């Protein structure tokens, strides 16, 4: 066969191109949020709390990718994600339609600052989240290292509506019998607030910190830079306001290169 008659070959993928993974399960929590699990390539490594690019093949064959926090812990054989559904979002408007067996694209490298390496040692770890910003903490609270490093872990989750708390509630409940971290369950506190529907605590988390309500509710002292460490994940406004409260209490922002008392990451939308 001469070259002109050769069947068209798919162009070779670059070694950095995303891998194609299979959707294993999808769970819709509300009309704004859903979680899904995909296969994990054996070579894919990450630290609990990191994010990775996830996406779909676009109509022109160009991948459409967005950053997603990995919600599963680093030891899990599958990868879990918790996503917002943006009605006109270029990716999430399509991603929300995936079903088991469908293919999604997974970036090869994860990164991020919501990791233990970016915090100095402490006694109490606060994980402040709003909406799908709970995703990286779903990873962190399922990692035994978290309980080796901290005596107490406080996961806060603030949502607009009560139904949006369900993912976190199911997750925390499942930890009680978890073979790896179940024995530490008593040291994990789940603090939920809802802002746009009736709920026992109907405040933004920033209000709970400013008024001291969270500290009295949990019977812990106010922020202390000597022992308290903080990870923050939510909208940009939520991050900025929570960060300001941490700084007011004398905590400094850390990074992988320079660990300190608190770290931040935007909950990605698109
Ligand atoms: P609110 O209902 O008062 O806006 P979103 O879905 O917009 O990201 O919001 C998720 C949750 O985060 C909502 O409960 C929202 O409260 C809260 N929130 C929004 N902005 C801030 C902020 N600047 N500081 C603290 N919480 C915030």
CSV table of C-alpha atoms and ligand atoms in Angstrom, one decimal:
chain,number,residue,atom,x,y,z
A,1,UNK,CA,0.0,0.0,0.0
A,2,UNK,CA,1.4,3.4,-0.9
A,3,UNK,CA,1.5,6.2,1.7
A,4,UNK,CA,-1.5,8.0,0.1
A,5,UNK,CA,-3.7,5.0,0.6
A,6,UNK,CA,-2.7,4.4,4.2
A,7,UNK,CA,-5.6,4.5,6.7
A,8,UNK,CA,-5.5,7.8,8.7
A,9,UNK,CA,-3.7,7.3,11.9
A,10,UNK,CA,-4.7,9.2,15.1
A,11,UNK,CA,-2.0,11.7,15.9
A,12,UNK,CA,0.3,10.4,18.7
A,13,UNK,CA,-0.6,12.0,22.0
A,14,UNK,CA,2.1,14.0,23.7
A,15,UNK,CA,3.4,12.4,26.9
A,16,UNK,CA,1.9,15.3,28.9
A,17,UNK,CA,-1.6,15.0,27.3
A,18,UNK,CA,-4.4,14.1,29.6
A,19,UNK,CA,-5.3,10.4,30.0
A,20,UNK,CA,-8.7,9.1,29.1
A,21,UNK,CA,-10.5,7.7,32.1
A,22,UNK,CA,-13.8,5.9,32.6
A,23,UNK,CA,-16.6,7.2,34.7
A,24,UNK,CA,-17.5,4.7,37.4
A,25,UNK,CA,-20.4,6.4,39.2
A,26,UNK,CA,-22.3,9.7,39.3
A,27,UNK,CA,-24.4,11.0,42.2
A,28,UNK,CA,-26.5,14.2,41.9
A,29,UNK,CA,-27.0,15.9,45.2
A,30,UNK,CA,-29.0,19.0,44.2
A,31,UNK,CA,-29.6,20.9,40.9
A,32,UNK,CA,-26.4,22.8,41.6
A,33,UNK,CA,-24.0,20.0,42.8
A,34,UNK,CA,-22.9,16.5,41.8
A,35,UNK,CA,-20.1,14.0,42.6
A,36,UNK,CA,-18.5,11.5,40.3
A,37,UNK,CA,-15.8,8.8,40.5
A,38,UNK,CA,-13.5,7.8,37.7
A,39,UNK,CA,-10.7,5.2,37.1
A,40,UNK,CA,-7.3,6.1,38.5
A,41,UNK,CA,-4.3,5.3,36.3
A,42,UNK,CA,-1.7,3.3,38.3
A,43,UNK,CA,1.0,5.9,37.6
A,44,UNK,CA,-1.2,8.9,38.8
A,45,UNK,CA,0.1,10.1,42.2
A,46,UNK,CA,-1.1,13.0,44.3
A,47,UNK,CA,-1.0,14.4,47.8
A,48,UNK,CA,-4.4,14.5,49.7
A,49,UNK,CA,-5.8,18.1,49.1
A,50,UNK,CA,-4.4,18.7,45.7
A,51,UNK,CA,-6.2,19.5,42.4
A,52,UNK,CA,-5.8,18.3,38.9
A,53,UNK,CA,-7.2,19.2,35.4
A,54,UNK,CA,-10.4,17.4,34.5
A,55,UNK,CA,-12.4,17.7,31.3
A,56,UNK,CA,-14.0,16.5,28.2
A,57,UNK,CA,-13.0,16.3,24.5
A,58,UNK,CA,-14.4,19.5,22.9
A,59,UNK,CA,-16.4,19.5,19.7
A,60,UNK,CA,-13.3,20.3,17.7
A,61,UNK,CA,-11.2,17.6,19.4
A,62,UNK,CA,-9.5,20.2,21.6
A,63,UNK,CA,-9.8,19.2,25.2
A,64,UNK,CA,-11.9,21.4,27.5
A,65,UNK,CA,-10.2,21.3,30.9
A,66,UNK,CA,-10.8,22.8,34.3
A,67,UNK,CA,-9.0,22.5,37.7
A,68,UNK,CA,-10.8,20.2,40.1
A,69,UNK,CA,-9.8,19.3,43.7
A,70,UNK,CA,-9.5,15.6,44.2
A,71,UNK,CA,-12.0,14.5,46.8
A,72,UNK,CA,-10.7,11.0,47.3
A,73,UNK,CA,-7.7,10.3,49.6
A,74,UNK,CA,-4.3,9.6,48.1
A,75,UNK,CA,-4.6,5.8,48.9
A,76,UNK,CA,-7.9,5.3,47.0
A,77,UNK,CA,-7.9,3.2,43.9
A,78,UNK,CA,-10.4,5.5,42.3
A,79,UNK,CA,-10.6,9.3,41.9
A,80,UNK,CA,-13.6,11.2,43.2
A,81,UNK,CA,-14.7,14.8,42.4
A,82,UNK,CA,-17.4,17.1,43.7
A,83,UNK,CA,-18.6,19.6,41.2
A,84,UNK,CA,-20.8,22.6,40.8
A,85,UNK,CA,-23.2,22.7,37.8
A,86,UNK,CA,-23.0,26.1,36.1
A,87,UNK,CA,-25.9,26.3,33.7
A,88,UNK,CA,-23.9,28.1,31.0
A,89,UNK,CA,-20.5,26.8,32.1
A,90,UNK,CA,-18.5,25.6,29.1
A,91,UNK,CA,-17.4,22.4,30.9
A,92,UNK,CA,-19.8,21.8,33.8
A,93,UNK,CA,-22.9,22.2,31.6
A,94,UNK,CA,-21.7,19.1,29.7
A,95,UNK,CA,-19.9,17.3,32.6
A,96,UNK,CA,-23.1,17.2,34.6
A,97,UNK,CA,-24.5,14.8,32.0
A,98,UNK,CA,-21.9,12.1,32.3
A,99,UNK,CA,-22.9,8.5,33.0
A,100,UNK,CA,-21.0,5.4,34.1
A,101,UNK,CA,-19.0,4.1,31.2
A,102,UNK,CA,-18.4,7.6,29.7
A,103,UNK,CA,-14.9,8.9,29.2
A,104,UNK,CA,-13.4,12.0,30.9
A,105,UNK,CA,-9.9,13.5,30.5
A,106,UNK,CA,-7.6,13.6,33.5
A,107,UNK,CA,-4.4,15.7,33.6
A,108,UNK,CA,-1.2,13.9,34.5
A,109,UNK,CA,0.0,16.2,37.2
A,110,UNK,CA,-1.7,17.3,40.4
A,111,UNK,CA,-0.7,20.4,42.4
A,112,UNK,CA,-2.0,22.6,45.2
A,113,UNK,CA,-1.4,24.3,48.6
A,114,UNK,CA,-4.1,22.6,50.7
A,115,UNK,CA,-1.5,20.0,51.8
A,116,UNK,CA,0.2,19.2,55.0
A,117,UNK,CA,3.5,20.1,53.6
A,118,UNK,CA,2.4,23.8,53.4
A,119,UNK,CA,1.5,24.0,57.1
A,120,UNK,CA,3.9,24.0,60.1
A,121,UNK,CA,3.1,21.5,62.9
A,122,UNK,CA,0.1,22.4,65.1
A,123,UNK,CA,-2.5,20.8,67.4
A,124,UNK,CA,-5.8,21.8,65.8
A,125,UNK,CA,-6.6,21.8,62.1
A,126,UNK,CA,-9.5,24.0,60.8
A,127,UNK,CA,-10.8,23.2,57.3
A,128,UNK,CA,-13.1,26.1,56.3
A,129,UNK,CA,-15.2,25.3,53.2
A,130,UNK,CA,-18.2,26.7,51.3
A,131,UNK,CA,-20.1,24.9,48.6
A,132,UNK,CA,-18.0,22.5,46.5
A,133,UNK,CA,-15.0,23.9,48.4
A,134,UNK,CA,-15.4,20.9,50.7
A,135,UNK,CA,-13.9,18.6,48.0
A,136,UNK,CA,-10.2,18.9,48.9
A,137,UNK,CA,-11.1,18.4,52.6
A,138,UNK,CA,-13.0,15.2,51.7
A,139,UNK,CA,-9.5,14.0,50.8
A,140,UNK,CA,-7.7,15.4,53.8
A,141,UNK,CA,-10.1,14.0,56.4
A,142,UNK,CA,-9.8,10.5,54.9
A,143,UNK,CA,-6.0,10.6,55.1
A,144,UNK,CA,-4.6,9.0,58.3
A,145,UNK,CA,-1.7,11.5,58.2
A,146,UNK,CA,-4.1,14.2,59.1
A,147,UNK,CA,-4.7,12.5,62.5
A,148,UNK,CA,-1.0,11.8,63.0
A,149,UNK,CA,-0.3,15.5,62.6
A,150,UNK,CA,-3.2,17.0,64.5
A,151,UNK,CA,-5.0,16.2,67.8
A,152,UNK,CA,-8.3,17.8,66.6
A,153,UNK,CA,-9.7,18.3,63.1
A,154,UNK,CA,-12.6,20.8,62.6
A,155,UNK,CA,-14.3,20.7,59.2
A,156,UNK,CA,-16.7,23.5,58.6
A,157,UNK,CA,-19.1,23.5,55.6
A,158,UNK,CA,-21.3,26.5,54.8
A,159,UNK,CA,-23.9,26.3,52.0
A,160,UNK,CA,-26.7,28.3,50.7
A,161,UNK,CA,-29.2,25.5,51.1
A,162,UNK,CA,-29.6,22.5,53.4
A,163,UNK,CA,-29.5,20.0,50.6
A,164,UNK,CA,-26.1,21.1,49.6
A,165,UNK,CA,-24.7,19.9,53.0
A,166,UNK,CA,-25.6,16.2,52.1
A,167,UNK,CA,-22.3,15.3,50.4
A,168,UNK,CA,-20.3,16.3,53.5
A,169,UNK,CA,-22.8,14.8,55.9
A,170,UNK,CA,-22.7,11.4,54.1
A,171,UNK,CA,-18.9,11.6,53.9
A,172,UNK,CA,-18.4,12.3,57.6
A,173,UNK,CA,-20.9,9.6,58.6
A,174,UNK,CA,-19.0,7.1,56.5
A,175,UNK,CA,-15.8,7.8,58.3
A,176,UNK,CA,-17.1,6.3,61.6
A,177,UNK,CA,-16.6,2.8,60.2
A,178,UNK,CA,-13.6,3.6,58.0
A,179,UNK,CA,-10.9,1.0,58.4
A,180,UNK,CA,-8.1,3.6,58.1
A,181,UNK,CA,-9.4,6.6,60.0
A,182,UNK,CA,-12.5,5.3,61.9
A,183,UNK,CA,-10.5,5.1,65.1
A,184,UNK,CA,-9.9,8.9,65.0
A,185,UNK,CA,-13.6,9.7,64.4
A,186,UNK,CA,-14.0,11.3,67.8
A,187,UNK,CA,-11.3,13.9,67.0
A,188,UNK,CA,-13.1,15.1,63.8
A,189,UNK,CA,-15.8,17.8,64.3
A,190,UNK,CA,-18.2,18.6,61.5
A,191,UNK,CA,-19.5,22.2,61.8
A,192,UNK,CA,-22.3,23.0,59.3
A,193,UNK,CA,-24.0,26.3,58.6
A,194,UNK,CA,-26.6,27.3,56.0
A,195,UNK,CA,-27.2,30.9,54.9
A,196,UNK,CA,-30.4,30.9,52.8
A,197,UNK,CA,-32.6,28.4,54.5
A,198,UNK,CA,-33.6,27.7,58.1
A,199,UNK,CA,-30.9,25.7,59.9
A,200,UNK,CA,-29.8,25.6,63.5
A,201,UNK,CA,-26.7,27.8,62.6
A,202,UNK,CA,-27.8,30.2,59.9
A,203,UNK,CA,-24.7,32.3,59.5
A,204,UNK,CA,-21.7,32.6,57.2
A,205,UNK,CA,-18.6,31.0,58.7
A,206,UNK,CA,-16.9,34.4,58.8
A,207,UNK,CA,-19.7,35.6,61.1
A,208,UNK,CA,-19.2,32.6,63.3
A,209,UNK,CA,-15.5,33.4,63.6
A,210,UNK,CA,-16.0,37.1,64.2
A,211,UNK,CA,-18.6,36.6,66.9
A,212,UNK,CA,-16.7,33.8,68.5
A,213,UNK,CA,-19.8,31.5,68.0
A,214,UNK,CA,-17.8,28.6,66.5
A,215,UNK,CA,-15.3,28.7,69.4
A,216,UNK,CA,-18.0,28.6,72.0
A,217,UNK,CA,-20.0,25.9,70.1
A,218,UNK,CA,-17.0,23.7,69.9
A,219,UNK,CA,-15.7,24.6,73.3
A,220,UNK,CA,-12.2,25.6,72.0
A,221,UNK,CA,-10.2,28.7,72.6
A,222,UNK,CA,-10.1,31.5,69.9
A,223,UNK,CA,-7.5,31.2,67.1
A,224,UNK,CA,-4.0,30.8,68.5
A,225,UNK,CA,-1.1,31.0,66.0
A,226,UNK,CA,0.9,28.7,68.3
A,227,UNK,CA,-1.4,25.7,67.9
A,228,UNK,CA,-4.1,26.4,65.3
A,229,UNK,CA,-3.6,25.7,61.6
A,230,UNK,CA,-6.1,26.5,58.9
A,231,UNK,CA,-7.0,25.5,55.3
A,232,UNK,CA,-9.5,27.6,53.4
A,233,UNK,CA,-11.4,26.6,50.2
A,234,UNK,CA,-14.4,28.4,48.7
A,235,UNK,CA,-15.3,31.4,46.5
A,236,UNK,CA,-12.7,34.2,46.2
A,237,UNK,CA,-14.8,36.5,48.5
A,238,UNK,CA,-15.1,33.8,51.1
A,239,UNK,CA,-11.3,33.1,51.0
A,240,UNK,CA,-10.4,36.8,51.3
A,241,UNK,CA,-12.7,37.4,54.2
A,242,UNK,CA,-11.7,34.2,56.1
A,243,UNK,CA,-8.0,34.9,55.3
A,244,UNK,CA,-8.4,38.4,56.8
A,245,UNK,CA,-9.7,37.0,60.0
A,246,UNK,CA,-6.8,34.5,60.2
A,247,UNK,CA,-4.3,37.3,59.7
A,248,UNK,CA,-6.1,39.4,62.3
A,249,UNK,CA,-5.5,36.6,64.7
A,250,UNK,CA,-1.8,36.5,63.9
A,251,UNK,CA,-1.7,33.5,61.5
A,252,UNK,CA,0.6,33.8,58.4
A,253,UNK,CA,-0.1,32.4,55.0
A,254,UNK,CA,2.0,29.3,54.0
A,255,UNK,CA,3.0,27.6,50.8
A,256,UNK,CA,4.8,24.5,49.7
A,257,UNK,CA,8.0,26.4,49.7
A,258,UNK,CA,7.4,28.2,52.9
A,259,UNK,CA,5.1,26.4,55.3
A,260,UNK,CA,3.2,28.6,57.8
A,261,UNK,CA,-0.1,28.7,59.7
A,262,UNK,CA,-2.8,28.9,57.0
A,263,UNK,CA,-3.2,28.0,53.3
A,264,UNK,CA,-5.9,28.9,50.7
A,265,UNK,CA,-7.2,27.6,47.5
A,266,UNK,CA,-10.1,28.8,45.3
A,267,UNK,CA,-13.0,26.4,44.7
A,268,UNK,CA,-12.9,26.2,40.9
A,269,UNK,CA,-15.9,26.8,38.8
A,270,UNK,CA,-16.5,26.6,35.1
B,1,LIG,P1,-24.5,33.8,51.3
B,1,LIG,O1,-25.7,32.9,51.0
B,1,LIG,O2,-24.7,34.7,52.4
B,1,LIG,O3,-24.0,34.5,50.1
B,1,LIG,P2,-21.6,30.3,46.8
B,1,LIG,O4,-22.5,29.2,46.4
B,1,LIG,O5,-22.1,31.7,46.3
B,1,LIG,O6,-20.1,30.1,46.6
B,1,LIG,O7,-21.8,30.4,48.4
B,1,LIG,C1,-21.6,29.3,49.2
B,1,LIG,C2,-21.8,29.8,50.6
B,1,LIG,O8,-20.7,30.7,50.9
B,1,LIG,C3,-23.0,30.5,50.9
B,1,LIG,O9,-23.6,30.1,52.1
B,1,LIG,C4,-22.6,32.0,51.0
B,1,LIG,O10,-23.4,32.8,51.8
B,1,LIG,C5,-21.2,31.8,51.6
B,1,LIG,N1,-20.4,33.0,51.3
B,1,LIG,C6,-20.4,33.8,50.2
B,1,LIG,N2,-19.5,34.8,50.2
B,1,LIG,C7,-19.0,34.7,51.4
B,1,LIG,C8,-18.0,35.4,52.1
B,1,LIG,N3,-17.4,36.5,51.6
B,1,LIG,N4,-17.6,35.0,53.4
B,1,LIG,C9,-18.1,34.0,53.9
B,1,LIG,N5,-19.1,33.2,53.3
B,1,LIG,C10,-19.5,33.5,52.1
